[in-house]
MMTF fields as JSON, N, C-alpha, C and O atoms, coordinates in Angstrom:
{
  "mmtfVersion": "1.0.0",
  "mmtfProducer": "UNKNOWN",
  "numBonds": 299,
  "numAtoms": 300,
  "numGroups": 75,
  "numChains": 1,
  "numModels": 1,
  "chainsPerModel": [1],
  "groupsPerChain": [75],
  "chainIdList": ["A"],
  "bondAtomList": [4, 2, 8, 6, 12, 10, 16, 14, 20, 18, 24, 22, 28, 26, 32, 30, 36, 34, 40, 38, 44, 42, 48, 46, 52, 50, 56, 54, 60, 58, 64, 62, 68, 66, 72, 70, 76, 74, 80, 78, 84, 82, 88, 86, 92, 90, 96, 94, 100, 98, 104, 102, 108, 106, 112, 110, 116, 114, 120, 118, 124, 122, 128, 126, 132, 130, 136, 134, 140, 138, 144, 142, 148, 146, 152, 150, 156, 154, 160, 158, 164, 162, 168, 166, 172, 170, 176, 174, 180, 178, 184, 182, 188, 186, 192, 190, 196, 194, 200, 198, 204, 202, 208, 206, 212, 210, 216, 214, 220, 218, 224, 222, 228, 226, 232, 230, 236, 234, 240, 238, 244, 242, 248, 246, 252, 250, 256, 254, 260, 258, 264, 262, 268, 266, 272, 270, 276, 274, 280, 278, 284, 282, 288, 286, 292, 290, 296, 294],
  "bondOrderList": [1, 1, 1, 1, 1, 1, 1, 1, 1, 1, 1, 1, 1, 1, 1, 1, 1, 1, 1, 1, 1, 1, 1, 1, 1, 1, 1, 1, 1, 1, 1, 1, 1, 1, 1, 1, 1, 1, 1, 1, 1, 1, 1, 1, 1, 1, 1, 1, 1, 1, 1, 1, 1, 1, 1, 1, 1, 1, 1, 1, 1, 1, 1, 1, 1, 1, 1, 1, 1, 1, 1, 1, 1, 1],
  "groupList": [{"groupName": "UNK", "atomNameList": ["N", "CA", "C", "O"], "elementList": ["N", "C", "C", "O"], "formalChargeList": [0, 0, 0, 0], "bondAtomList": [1, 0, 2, 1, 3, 2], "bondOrderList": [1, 1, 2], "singleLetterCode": "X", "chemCompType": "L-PEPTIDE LINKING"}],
  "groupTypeList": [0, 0, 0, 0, 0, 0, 0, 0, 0, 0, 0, 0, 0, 0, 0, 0, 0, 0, 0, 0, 0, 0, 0, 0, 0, 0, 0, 0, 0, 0, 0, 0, 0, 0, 0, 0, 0, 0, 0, 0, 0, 0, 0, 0, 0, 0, 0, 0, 0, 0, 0, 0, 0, 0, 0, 0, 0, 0, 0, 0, 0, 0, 0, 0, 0, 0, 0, 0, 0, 0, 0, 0, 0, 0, 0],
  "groupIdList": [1, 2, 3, 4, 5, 6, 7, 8, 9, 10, 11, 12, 13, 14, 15, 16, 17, 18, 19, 20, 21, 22, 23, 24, 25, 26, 27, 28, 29, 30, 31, 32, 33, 34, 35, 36, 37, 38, 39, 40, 41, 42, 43, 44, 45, 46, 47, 48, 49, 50, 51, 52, 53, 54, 55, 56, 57, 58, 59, 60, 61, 62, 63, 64, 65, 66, 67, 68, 69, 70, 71, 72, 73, 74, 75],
  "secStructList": [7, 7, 5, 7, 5, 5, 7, 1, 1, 1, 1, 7, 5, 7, 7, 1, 5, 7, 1, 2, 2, 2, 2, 2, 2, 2, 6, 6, 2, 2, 2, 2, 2, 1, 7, 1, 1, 7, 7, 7, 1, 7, 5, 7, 7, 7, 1, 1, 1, 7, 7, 6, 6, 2, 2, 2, 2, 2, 2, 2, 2, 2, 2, 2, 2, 2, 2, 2, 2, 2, 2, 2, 2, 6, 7],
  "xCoordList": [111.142, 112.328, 111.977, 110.931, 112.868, 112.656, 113.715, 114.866, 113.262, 114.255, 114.301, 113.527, 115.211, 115.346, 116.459, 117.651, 115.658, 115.568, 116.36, 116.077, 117.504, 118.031, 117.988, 118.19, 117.727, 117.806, 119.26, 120.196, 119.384, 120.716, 121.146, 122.258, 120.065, 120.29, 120.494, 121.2, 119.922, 119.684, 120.163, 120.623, 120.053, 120.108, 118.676, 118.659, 117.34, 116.637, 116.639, 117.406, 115.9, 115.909, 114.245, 113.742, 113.925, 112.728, 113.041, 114.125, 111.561, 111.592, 111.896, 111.127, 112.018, 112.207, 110.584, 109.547, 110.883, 109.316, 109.507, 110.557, 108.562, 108.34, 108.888, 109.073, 109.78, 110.083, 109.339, 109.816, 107.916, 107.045, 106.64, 106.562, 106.538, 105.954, 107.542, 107.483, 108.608, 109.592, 110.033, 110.617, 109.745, 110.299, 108.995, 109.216, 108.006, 106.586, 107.067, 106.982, 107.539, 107.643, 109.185, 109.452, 109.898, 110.953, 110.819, 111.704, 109.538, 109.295, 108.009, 107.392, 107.914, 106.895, 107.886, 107.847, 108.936, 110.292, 110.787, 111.162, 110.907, 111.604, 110.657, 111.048, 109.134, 108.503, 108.412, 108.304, 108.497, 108.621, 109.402, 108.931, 110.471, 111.795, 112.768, 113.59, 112.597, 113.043, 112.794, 113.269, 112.007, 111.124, 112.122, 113.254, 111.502, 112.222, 113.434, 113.991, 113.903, 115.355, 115.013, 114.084, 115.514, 115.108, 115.641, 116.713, 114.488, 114.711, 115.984, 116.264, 117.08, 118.27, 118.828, 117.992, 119.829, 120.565, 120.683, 121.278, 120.211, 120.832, 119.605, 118.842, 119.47, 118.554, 119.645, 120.713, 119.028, 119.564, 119.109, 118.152, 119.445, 118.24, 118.602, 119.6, 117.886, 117.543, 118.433, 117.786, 119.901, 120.706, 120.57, 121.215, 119.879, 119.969, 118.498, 118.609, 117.535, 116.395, 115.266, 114.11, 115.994, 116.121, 114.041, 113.387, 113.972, 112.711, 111.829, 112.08, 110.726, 110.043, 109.193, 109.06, 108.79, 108.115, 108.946, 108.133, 109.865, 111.052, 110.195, 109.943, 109.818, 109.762, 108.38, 108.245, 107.165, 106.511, 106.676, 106.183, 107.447, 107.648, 108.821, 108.606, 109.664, 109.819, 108.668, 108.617, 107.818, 106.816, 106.242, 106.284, 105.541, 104.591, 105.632, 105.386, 106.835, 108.068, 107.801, 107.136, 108.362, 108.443, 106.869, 106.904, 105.479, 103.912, 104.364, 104.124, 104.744, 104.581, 105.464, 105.014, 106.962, 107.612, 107.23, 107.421, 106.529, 105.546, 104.789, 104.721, 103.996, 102.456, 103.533, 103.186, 104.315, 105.023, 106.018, 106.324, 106.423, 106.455, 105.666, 106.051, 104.379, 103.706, 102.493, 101.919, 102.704, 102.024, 102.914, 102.239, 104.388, 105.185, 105.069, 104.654, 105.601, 105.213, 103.969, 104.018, 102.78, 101.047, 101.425, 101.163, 102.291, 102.1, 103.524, 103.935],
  "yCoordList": [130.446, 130.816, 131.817, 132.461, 131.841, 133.115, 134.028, 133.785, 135.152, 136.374, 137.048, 136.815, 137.991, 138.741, 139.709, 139.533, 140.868, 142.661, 143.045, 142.533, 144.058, 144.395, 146.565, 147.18, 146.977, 148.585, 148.866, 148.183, 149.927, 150.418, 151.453, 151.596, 151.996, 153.071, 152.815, 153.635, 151.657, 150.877, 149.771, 149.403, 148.99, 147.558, 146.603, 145.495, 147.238, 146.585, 145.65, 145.896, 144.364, 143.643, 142.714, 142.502, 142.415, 141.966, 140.023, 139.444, 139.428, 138.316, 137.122, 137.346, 136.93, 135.23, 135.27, 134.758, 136.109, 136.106, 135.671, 135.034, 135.813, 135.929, 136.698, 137.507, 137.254, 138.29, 139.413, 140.444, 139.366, 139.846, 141.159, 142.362, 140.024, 140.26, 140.842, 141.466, 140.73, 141.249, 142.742, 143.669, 142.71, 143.788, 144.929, 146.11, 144.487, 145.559, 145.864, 147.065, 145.156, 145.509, 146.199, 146.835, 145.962, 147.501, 148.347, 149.202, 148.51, 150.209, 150.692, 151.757, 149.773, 150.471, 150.942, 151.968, 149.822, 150.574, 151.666, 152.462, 151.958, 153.459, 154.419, 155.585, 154.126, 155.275, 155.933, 157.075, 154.818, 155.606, 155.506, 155.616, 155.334, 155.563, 156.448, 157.137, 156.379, 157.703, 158.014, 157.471, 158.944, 159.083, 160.171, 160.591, 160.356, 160.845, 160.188, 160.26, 159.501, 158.544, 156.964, 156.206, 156.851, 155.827, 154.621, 154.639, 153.145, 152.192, 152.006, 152.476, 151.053, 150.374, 149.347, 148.449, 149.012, 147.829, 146.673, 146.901, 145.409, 144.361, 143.445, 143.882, 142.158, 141.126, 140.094, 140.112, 138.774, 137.771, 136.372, 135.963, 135.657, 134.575, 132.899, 132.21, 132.681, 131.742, 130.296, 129.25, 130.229, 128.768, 127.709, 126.716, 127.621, 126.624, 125.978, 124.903, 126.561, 126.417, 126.975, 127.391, 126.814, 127.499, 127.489, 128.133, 126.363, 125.979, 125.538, 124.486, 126.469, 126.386, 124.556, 123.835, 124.236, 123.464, 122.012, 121.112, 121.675, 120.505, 119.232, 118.132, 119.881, 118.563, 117.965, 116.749, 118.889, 118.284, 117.686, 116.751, 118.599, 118.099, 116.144, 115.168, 116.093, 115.158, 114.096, 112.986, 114.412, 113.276, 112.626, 111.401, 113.576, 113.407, 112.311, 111.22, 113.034, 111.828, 110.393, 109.444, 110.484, 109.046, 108.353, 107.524, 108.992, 108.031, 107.849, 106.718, 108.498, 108.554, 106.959, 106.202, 106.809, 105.784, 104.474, 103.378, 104.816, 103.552, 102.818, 101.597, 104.003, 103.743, 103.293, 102.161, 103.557, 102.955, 101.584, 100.988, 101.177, 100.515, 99.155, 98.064, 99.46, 98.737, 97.671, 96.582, 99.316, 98.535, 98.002, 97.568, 97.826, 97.297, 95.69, 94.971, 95.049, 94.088, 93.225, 92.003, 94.077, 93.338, 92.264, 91.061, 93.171, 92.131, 92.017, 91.385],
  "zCoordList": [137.255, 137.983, 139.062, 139.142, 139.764, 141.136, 141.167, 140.807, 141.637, 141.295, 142.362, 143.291, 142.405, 143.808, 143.533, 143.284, 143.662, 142.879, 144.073, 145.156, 143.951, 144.871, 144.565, 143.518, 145.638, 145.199, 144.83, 145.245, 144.015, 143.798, 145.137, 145.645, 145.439, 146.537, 147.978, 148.563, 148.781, 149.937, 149.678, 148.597, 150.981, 151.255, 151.21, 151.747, 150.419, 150.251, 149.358, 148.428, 149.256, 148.278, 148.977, 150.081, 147.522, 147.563, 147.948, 148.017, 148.14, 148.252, 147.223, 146.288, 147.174, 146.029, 145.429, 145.851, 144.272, 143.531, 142.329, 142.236, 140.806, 139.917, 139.589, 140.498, 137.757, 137.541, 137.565, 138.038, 137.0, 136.654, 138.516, 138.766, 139.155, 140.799, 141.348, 142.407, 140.876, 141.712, 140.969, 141.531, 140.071, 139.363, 139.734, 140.001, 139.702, 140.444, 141.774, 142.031, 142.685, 143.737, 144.092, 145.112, 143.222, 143.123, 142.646, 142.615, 141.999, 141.049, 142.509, 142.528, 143.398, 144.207, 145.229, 145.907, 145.201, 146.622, 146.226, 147.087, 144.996, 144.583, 144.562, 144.605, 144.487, 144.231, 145.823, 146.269, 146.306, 147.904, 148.673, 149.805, 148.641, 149.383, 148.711, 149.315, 147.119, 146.613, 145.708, 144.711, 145.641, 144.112, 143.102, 143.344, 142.264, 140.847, 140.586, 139.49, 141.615, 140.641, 139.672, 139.952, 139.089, 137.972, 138.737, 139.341, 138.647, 139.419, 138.815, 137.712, 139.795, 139.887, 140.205, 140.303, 140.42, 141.325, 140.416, 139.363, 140.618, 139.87, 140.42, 141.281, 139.868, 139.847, 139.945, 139.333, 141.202, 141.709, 141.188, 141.844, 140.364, 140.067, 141.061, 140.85, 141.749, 142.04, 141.988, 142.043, 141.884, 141.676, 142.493, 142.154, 143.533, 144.41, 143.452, 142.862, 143.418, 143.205, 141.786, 141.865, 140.76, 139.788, 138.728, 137.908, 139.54, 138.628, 139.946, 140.534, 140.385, 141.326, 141.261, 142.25, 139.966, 139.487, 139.572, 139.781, 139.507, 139.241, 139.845, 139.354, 141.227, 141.479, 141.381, 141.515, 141.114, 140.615, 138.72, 138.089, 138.441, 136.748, 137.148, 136.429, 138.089, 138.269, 138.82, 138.29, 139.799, 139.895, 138.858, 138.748, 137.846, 136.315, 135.531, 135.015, 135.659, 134.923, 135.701, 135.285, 136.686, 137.659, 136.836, 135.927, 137.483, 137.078, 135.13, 134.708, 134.44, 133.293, 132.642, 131.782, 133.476, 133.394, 133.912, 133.387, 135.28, 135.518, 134.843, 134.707, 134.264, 133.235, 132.095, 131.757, 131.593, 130.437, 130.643, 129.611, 131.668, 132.412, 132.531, 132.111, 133.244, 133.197, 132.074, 132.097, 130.875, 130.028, 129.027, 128.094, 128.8, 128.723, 128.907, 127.998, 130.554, 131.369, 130.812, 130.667, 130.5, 130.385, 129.439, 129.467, 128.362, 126.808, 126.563, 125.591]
}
């Protein structure tokens, strides 16, 4: 999934990352845009585009139905 960290204090917000990679990069926006306050704001997840992977997990489906498919047809 993709996420997108918004500050509680500003109008910053990070890019369409990883949780892991977005949540690092709002504890680095607070340490320097305002330090000693405890990170904040809210997290955005991703609805248009929820599963970075889909459409390759749809291709593997499509060859997988072929190959089953086809050896189906043989016999």
């Amino acid at each position: 999934m993709a996420f997108r960290f918004w500050c509680g204090e500003c109008g910053f917000k990070t890019a369409w990352l990883a949780e892991s990679e977005g949540a690092q990069r709002q504890l680095e926006h607070y340490a320097k845009h305002h330090p000693g306050i405890p990170a904040g704001g809210h997290v955005e997840t991703n609805r248009k585009n929820p599963e970075r992977n889909s459409g390759c997990l749809r291709a593997v489906g499509v060859l997988v139905l072929l190959l089953i498919l086809t050896a189906a047809y043989r016999y």
